[in-house]
Short mmCIF file of C-alpha atoms in Angstrom, two decimals:
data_model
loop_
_atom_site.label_atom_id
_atom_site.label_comp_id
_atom_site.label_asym_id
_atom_site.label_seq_id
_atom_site.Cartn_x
_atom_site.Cartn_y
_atom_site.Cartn_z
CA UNK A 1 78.98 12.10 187.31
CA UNK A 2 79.82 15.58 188.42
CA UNK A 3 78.60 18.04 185.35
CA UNK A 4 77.94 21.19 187.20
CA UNK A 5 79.65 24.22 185.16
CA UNK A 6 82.92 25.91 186.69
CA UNK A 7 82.14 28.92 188.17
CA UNK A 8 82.16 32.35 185.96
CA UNK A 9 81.70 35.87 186.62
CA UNK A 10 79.28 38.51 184.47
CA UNK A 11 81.60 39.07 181.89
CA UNK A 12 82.13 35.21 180.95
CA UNK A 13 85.41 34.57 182.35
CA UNK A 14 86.19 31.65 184.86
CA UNK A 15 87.26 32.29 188.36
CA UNK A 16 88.84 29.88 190.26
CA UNK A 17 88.24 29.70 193.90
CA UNK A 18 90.74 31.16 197.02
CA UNK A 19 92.39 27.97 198.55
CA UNK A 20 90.73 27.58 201.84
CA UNK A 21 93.19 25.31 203.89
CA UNK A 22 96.34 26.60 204.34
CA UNK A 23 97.76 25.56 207.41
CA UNK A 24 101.54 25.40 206.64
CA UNK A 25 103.64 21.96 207.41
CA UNK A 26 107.21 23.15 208.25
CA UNK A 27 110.13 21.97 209.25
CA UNK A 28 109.74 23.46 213.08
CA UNK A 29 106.21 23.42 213.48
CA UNK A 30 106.42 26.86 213.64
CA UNK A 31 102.58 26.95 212.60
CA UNK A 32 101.65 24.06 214.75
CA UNK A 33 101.89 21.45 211.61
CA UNK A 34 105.19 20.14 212.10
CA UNK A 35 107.02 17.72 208.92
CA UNK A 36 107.22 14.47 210.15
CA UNK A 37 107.22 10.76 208.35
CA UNK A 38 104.10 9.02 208.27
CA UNK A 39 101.98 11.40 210.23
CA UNK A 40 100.49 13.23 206.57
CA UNK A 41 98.82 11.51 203.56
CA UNK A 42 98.92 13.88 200.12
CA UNK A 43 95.70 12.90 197.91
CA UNK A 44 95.44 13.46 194.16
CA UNK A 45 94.44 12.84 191.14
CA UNK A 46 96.48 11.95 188.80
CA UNK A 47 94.27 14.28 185.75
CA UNK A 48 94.84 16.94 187.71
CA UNK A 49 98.02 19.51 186.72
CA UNK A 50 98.07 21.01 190.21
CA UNK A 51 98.15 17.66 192.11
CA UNK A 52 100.56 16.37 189.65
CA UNK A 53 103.04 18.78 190.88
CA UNK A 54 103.10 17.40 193.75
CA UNK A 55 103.88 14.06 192.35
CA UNK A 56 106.82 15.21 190.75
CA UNK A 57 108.20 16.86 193.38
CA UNK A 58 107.68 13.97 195.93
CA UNK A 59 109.71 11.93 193.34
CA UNK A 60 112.37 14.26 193.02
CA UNK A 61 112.72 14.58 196.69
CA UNK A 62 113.01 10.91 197.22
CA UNK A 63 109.41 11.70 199.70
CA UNK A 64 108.09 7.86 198.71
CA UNK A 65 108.58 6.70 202.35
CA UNK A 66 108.04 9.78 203.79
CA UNK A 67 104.34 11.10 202.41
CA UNK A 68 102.31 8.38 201.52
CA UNK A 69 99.39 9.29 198.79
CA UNK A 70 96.06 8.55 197.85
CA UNK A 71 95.28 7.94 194.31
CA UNK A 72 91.77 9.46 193.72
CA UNK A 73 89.43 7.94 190.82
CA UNK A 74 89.42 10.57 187.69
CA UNK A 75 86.35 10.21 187.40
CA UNK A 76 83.80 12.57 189.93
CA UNK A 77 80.31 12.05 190.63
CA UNK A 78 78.63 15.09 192.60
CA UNK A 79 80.65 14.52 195.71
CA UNK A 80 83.50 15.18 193.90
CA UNK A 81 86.96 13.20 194.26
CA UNK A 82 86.41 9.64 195.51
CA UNK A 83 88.32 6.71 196.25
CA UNK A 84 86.64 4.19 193.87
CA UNK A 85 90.10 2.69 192.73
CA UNK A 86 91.08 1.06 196.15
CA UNK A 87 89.42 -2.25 197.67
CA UNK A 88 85.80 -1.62 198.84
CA UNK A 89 85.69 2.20 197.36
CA UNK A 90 87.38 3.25 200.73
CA UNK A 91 91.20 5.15 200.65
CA UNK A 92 92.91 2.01 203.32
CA UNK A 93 94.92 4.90 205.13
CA UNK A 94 92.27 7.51 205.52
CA UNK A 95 89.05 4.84 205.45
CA UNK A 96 86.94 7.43 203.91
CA UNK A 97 85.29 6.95 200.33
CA UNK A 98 85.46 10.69 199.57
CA UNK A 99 87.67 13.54 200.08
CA UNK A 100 85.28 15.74 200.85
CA UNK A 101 84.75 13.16 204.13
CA UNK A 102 88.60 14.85 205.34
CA UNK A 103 87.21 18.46 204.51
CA UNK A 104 84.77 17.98 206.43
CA UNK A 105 86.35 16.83 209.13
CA UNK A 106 88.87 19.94 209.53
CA UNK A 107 85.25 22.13 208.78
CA UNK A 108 82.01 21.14 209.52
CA UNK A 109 80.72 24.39 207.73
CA UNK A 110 82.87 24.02 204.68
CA UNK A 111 80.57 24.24 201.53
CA UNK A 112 83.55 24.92 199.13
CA UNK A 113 85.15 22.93 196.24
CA UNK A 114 86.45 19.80 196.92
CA UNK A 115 89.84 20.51 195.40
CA UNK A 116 93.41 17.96 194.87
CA UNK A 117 95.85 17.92 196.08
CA UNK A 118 94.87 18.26 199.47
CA UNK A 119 97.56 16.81 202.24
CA UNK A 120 95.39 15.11 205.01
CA UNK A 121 96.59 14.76 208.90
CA UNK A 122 96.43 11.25 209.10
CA UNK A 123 95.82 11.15 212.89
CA UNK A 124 92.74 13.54 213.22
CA UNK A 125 91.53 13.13 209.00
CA UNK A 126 91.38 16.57 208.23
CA UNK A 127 92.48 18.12 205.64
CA UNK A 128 95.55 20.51 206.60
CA UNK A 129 96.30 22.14 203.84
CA UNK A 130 94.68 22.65 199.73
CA UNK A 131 97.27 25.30 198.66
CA UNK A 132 99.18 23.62 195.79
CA UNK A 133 101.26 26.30 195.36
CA UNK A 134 102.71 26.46 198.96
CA UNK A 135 102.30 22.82 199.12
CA UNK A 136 105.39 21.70 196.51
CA UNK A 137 107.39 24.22 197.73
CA UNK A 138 107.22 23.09 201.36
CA UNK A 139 108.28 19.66 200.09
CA UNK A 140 111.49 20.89 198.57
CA UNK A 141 112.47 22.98 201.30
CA UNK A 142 110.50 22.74 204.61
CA UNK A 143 110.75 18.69 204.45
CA UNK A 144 114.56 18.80 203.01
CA UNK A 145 115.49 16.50 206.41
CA UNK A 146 113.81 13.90 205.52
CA UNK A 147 114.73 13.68 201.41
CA UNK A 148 116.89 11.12 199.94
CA UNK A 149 120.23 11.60 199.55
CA UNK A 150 121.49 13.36 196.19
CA UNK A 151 118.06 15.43 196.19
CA UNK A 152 118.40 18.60 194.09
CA UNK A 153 117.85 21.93 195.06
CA UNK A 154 114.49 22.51 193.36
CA UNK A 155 113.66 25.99 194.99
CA UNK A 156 117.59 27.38 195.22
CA UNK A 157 117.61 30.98 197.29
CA UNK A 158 119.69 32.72 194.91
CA UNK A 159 117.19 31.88 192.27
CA UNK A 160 114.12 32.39 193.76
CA UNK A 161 113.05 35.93 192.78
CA UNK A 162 113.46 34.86 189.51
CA UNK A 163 111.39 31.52 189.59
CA UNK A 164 108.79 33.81 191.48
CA UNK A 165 108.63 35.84 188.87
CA UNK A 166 108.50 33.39 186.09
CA UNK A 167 106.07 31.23 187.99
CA UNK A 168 103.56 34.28 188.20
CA UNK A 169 103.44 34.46 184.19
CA UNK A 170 103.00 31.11 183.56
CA UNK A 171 100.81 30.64 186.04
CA UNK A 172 98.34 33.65 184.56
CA UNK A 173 99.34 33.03 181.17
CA UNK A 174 99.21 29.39 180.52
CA UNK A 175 98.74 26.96 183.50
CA UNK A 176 95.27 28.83 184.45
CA UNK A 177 94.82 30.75 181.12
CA UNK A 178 94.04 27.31 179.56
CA UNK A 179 91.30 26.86 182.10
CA UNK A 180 89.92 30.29 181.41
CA UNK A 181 89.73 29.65 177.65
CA UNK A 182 88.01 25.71 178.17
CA UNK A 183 85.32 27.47 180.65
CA UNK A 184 84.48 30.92 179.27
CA UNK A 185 81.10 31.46 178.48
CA UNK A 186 81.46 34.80 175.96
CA UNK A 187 83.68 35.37 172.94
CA UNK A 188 85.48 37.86 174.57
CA UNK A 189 86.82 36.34 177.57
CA UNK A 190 87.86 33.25 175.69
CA UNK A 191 89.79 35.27 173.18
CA UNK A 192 91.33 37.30 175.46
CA UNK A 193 92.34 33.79 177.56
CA UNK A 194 93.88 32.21 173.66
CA UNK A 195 95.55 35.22 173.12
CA UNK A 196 97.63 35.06 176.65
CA UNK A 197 98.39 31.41 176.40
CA UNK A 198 99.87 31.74 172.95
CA UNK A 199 101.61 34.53 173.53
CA UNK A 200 103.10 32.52 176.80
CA UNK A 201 104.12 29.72 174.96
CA UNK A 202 105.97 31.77 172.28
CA UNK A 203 107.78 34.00 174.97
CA UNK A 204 108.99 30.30 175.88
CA UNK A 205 109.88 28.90 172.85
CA UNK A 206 112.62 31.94 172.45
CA UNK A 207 113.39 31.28 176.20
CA UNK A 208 114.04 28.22 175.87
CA UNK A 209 115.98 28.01 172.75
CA UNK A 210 119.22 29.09 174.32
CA UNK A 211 118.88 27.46 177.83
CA UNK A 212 117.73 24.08 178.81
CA UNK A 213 115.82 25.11 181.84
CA UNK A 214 113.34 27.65 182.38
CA UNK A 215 115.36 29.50 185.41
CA UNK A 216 119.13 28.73 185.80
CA UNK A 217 120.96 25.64 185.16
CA UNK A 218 119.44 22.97 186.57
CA UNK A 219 115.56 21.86 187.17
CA UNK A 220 113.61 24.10 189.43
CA UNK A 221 110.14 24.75 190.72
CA UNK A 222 109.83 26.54 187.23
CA UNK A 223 109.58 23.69 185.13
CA UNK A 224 107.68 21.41 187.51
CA UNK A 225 104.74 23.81 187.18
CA UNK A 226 105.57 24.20 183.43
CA UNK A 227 105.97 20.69 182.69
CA UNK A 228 102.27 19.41 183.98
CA UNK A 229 100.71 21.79 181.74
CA UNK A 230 102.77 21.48 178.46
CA UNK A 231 102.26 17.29 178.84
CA UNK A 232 98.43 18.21 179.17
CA UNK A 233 98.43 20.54 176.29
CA UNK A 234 97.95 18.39 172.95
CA UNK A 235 95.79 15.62 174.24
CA UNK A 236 93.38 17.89 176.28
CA UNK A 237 93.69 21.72 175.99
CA UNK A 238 94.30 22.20 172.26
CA UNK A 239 91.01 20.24 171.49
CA UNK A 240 88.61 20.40 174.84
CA UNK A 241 89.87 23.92 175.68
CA UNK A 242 90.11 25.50 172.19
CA UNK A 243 93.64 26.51 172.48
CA UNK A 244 94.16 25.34 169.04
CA UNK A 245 96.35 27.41 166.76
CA UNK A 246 98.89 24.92 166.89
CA UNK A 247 99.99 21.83 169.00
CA UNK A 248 102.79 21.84 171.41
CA UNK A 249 104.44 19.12 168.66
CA UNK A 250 104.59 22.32 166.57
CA UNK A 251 106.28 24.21 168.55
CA UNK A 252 110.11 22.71 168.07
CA UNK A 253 111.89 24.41 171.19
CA UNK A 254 108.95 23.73 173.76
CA UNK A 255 108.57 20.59 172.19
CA UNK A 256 112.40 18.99 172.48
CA UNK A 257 112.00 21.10 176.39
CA UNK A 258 108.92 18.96 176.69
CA UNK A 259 110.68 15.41 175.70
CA UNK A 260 113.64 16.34 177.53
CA UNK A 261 111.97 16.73 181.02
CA UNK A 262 109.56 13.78 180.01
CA UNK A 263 112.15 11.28 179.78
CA UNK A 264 113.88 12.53 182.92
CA UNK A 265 113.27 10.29 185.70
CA UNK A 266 110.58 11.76 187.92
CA UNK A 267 108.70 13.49 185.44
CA UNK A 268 107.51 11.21 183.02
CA UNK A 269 107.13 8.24 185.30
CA UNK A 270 104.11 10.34 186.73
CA UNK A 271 101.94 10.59 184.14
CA UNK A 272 98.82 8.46 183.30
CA UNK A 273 97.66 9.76 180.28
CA UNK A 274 94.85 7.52 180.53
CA UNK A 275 93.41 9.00 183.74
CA UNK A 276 94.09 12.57 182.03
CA UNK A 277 91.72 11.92 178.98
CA UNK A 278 89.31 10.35 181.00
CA UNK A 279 89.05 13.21 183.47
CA UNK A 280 88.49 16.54 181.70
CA UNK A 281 86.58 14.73 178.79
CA UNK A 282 84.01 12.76 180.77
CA UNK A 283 83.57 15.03 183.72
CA UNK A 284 83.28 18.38 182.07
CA UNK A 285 80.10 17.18 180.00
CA UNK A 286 78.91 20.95 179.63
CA UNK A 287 81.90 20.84 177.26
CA UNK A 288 81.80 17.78 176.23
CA UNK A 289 78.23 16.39 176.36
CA UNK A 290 78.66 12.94 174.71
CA UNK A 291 81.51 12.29 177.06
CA UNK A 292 83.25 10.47 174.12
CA UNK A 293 87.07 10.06 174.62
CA UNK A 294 89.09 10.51 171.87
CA UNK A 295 91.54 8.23 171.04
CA UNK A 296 94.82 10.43 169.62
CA UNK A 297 96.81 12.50 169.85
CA UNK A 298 99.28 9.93 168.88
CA UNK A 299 102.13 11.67 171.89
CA UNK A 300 104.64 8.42 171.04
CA UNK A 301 107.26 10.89 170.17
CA UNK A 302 107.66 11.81 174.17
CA UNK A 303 110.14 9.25 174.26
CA UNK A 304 112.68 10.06 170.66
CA UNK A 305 115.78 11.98 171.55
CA UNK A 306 115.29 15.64 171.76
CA UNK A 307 118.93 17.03 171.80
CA UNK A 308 118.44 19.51 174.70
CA UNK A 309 121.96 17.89 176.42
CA UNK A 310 123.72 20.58 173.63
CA UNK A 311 122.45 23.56 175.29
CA UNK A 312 124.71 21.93 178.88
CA UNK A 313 122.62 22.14 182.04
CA UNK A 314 122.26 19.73 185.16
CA UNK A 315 119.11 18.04 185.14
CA UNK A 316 120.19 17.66 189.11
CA UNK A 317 122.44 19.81 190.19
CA UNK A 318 125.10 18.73 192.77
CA UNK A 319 122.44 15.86 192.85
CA UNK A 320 121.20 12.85 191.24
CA UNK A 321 118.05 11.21 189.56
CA UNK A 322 115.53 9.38 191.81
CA UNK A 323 115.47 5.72 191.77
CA UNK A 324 112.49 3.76 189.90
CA UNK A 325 109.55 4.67 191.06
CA UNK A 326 107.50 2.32 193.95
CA UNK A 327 106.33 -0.61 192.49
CA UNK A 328 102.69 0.02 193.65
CA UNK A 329 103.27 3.61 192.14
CA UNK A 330 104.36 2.39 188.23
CA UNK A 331 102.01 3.93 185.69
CA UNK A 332 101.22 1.90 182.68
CA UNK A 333 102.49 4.96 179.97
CA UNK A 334 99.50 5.12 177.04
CA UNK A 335 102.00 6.27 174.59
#
């Protein structure tokens, strides 16, 4: 069971690491990694909000045939992300049991994190790239050739200073702020890490209340990296991370925005709460030393109606929803 504590500097405030792969796959090659079907395997875990991303966006893209993925077991021992869920404890594309077997393989030296999602060169098993936030936005761009028809435009150029800039504060403010309140080790850096991701989450609920997306129109990269923290929020970060002045089910704007993308096709048909729960509340024991699961919240009202439609909007764009997901892909919802 992997129980070492995250990583903190003098003051008591977590510091996440520098991605160390980050070989770019593009639509030319340009950088020596060029897209190309079957020739890449992304792994993640489903717990994880970063390698969730990814999920989404393969789904939106219509990627399923394209990018195959590995489905890591949310549960760690010291050798971090393994691949206990497939036959014989051994990923059947990549025939290694852990992923730090594919880091290893791109660097011998590499004494880093083992980190998801990682995208894996399926010929040579290495690892190409760990950079999640380069990573989703190469699939909605840099892989565009190879997306199903009726794909939306998740990263459109007229918008993109403005996602950039959106992304940043949510990024510092919520999506790792939440991380820095869970694993602070003093007072002061976990109230100064509650105070940003509250004050985040109320600059959204008056964003939100007069537009249905967080940038434009229609869905962008914005609310992909929105959405897999805000579905993490009430069943893990309010209670594990101490974020708790209110729920996200108290919040009525972020809340409806919530249900809204949840029930969009693509979004919610990602999510294994299950694997979620498990994760952060049996591997990070130094929080959580009786490793006890709990059973609520109760998160059944994901799928009532949430009225958003009033505020106009195109989910898609000038495109349209995904199809059902891959049979071997269906998550059983624990609503």
């Amino acid at each position: 069971m992997a129980n070492s504590a995250p990583p903190t500097t003098d003051d008591g405030r977590y510091e996440r690491q520098p991605f160390h792969f980050t070989e770019r796959i593009t639509a030319d090659g340009r950088d020596g990694r060029p897209a190309e079907p079957g020739r890449y395997r992304i792994v993640v875990s489903r717990a994880c909000p970063w390698a969730s991303r990814t999920l989404v966006t393969r789904r939106l893209m219509g990627l399923e045939d394209v990018i195959s993925v590995a489905v890591a077991d949310p549960i760690q021992d010291d050798r971090s992300w393994r691949f206990t869920l497939d036959p014989g404890d051994v990923d059947p594309v990549l025939g290694i049991a852990f992923l730090a077997d594919a880091y290893h393989k791109a660097d011998p030296t590499y004494d880093g994190g083992i980190s998801v999602p990682a995208i894996v060169d399926v010929p040579s098993g290495a690892v190409v790239t760990n950079d999640v936030f380069q990573v989703t936005l190469d699939l909605a761009t840099e892989w565009r050739a190879f997306a199903r028809e009726g794909a939306p435009d998740l990263y459109p150029e007229a918008l993109r200073g403005e996602i950039d800039e959106v992304n940043a504060r949510v990024y510092a403010d919520l999506n790792a702020a939440v991380y820095e309140a869970g694993f602070a080790t003093t007072q002061e850096a976990y109230e100064d890490a509650y105070a940003r991701v509250f004050a985040c989450l109320d600059w959204l609920e008056e964003r939100l209340a007069g537009q249905r997306f967080v940038v434009g129109d229609t869905i962008t990269e914005a609310d992909i990296r929105l959405f897999t923290t805000l579905i993490r929020f009430d069943a893990v970060y309010h209670g594990h991370f101490k974020c708790n002045r209110n729920k996200i089910t108290e919040m009525p704007v972020v809340w409806a925005y919530l249900r809204d993308l949840f029930q969009t096709p693509g979004f919610g048909d990602t999510v294994d709460l299950d694997h979620i729960k498990r994760h952060y509340y049996e591997v990070h024991a130094n929080i959580n030393p009786t490793q006890i699961v709990p059973s609520g919240p109760d998160l059944s009202g994901l799928t009532t109606p949430h009225g958003r439609e009033a505020l106009g909007g195109r989910p898609f764009g000038d495109g349209t929803p995904p199809g059902p997901a891959p049979a071997d892909e269906v998550i059983a919802q624990q609503l």
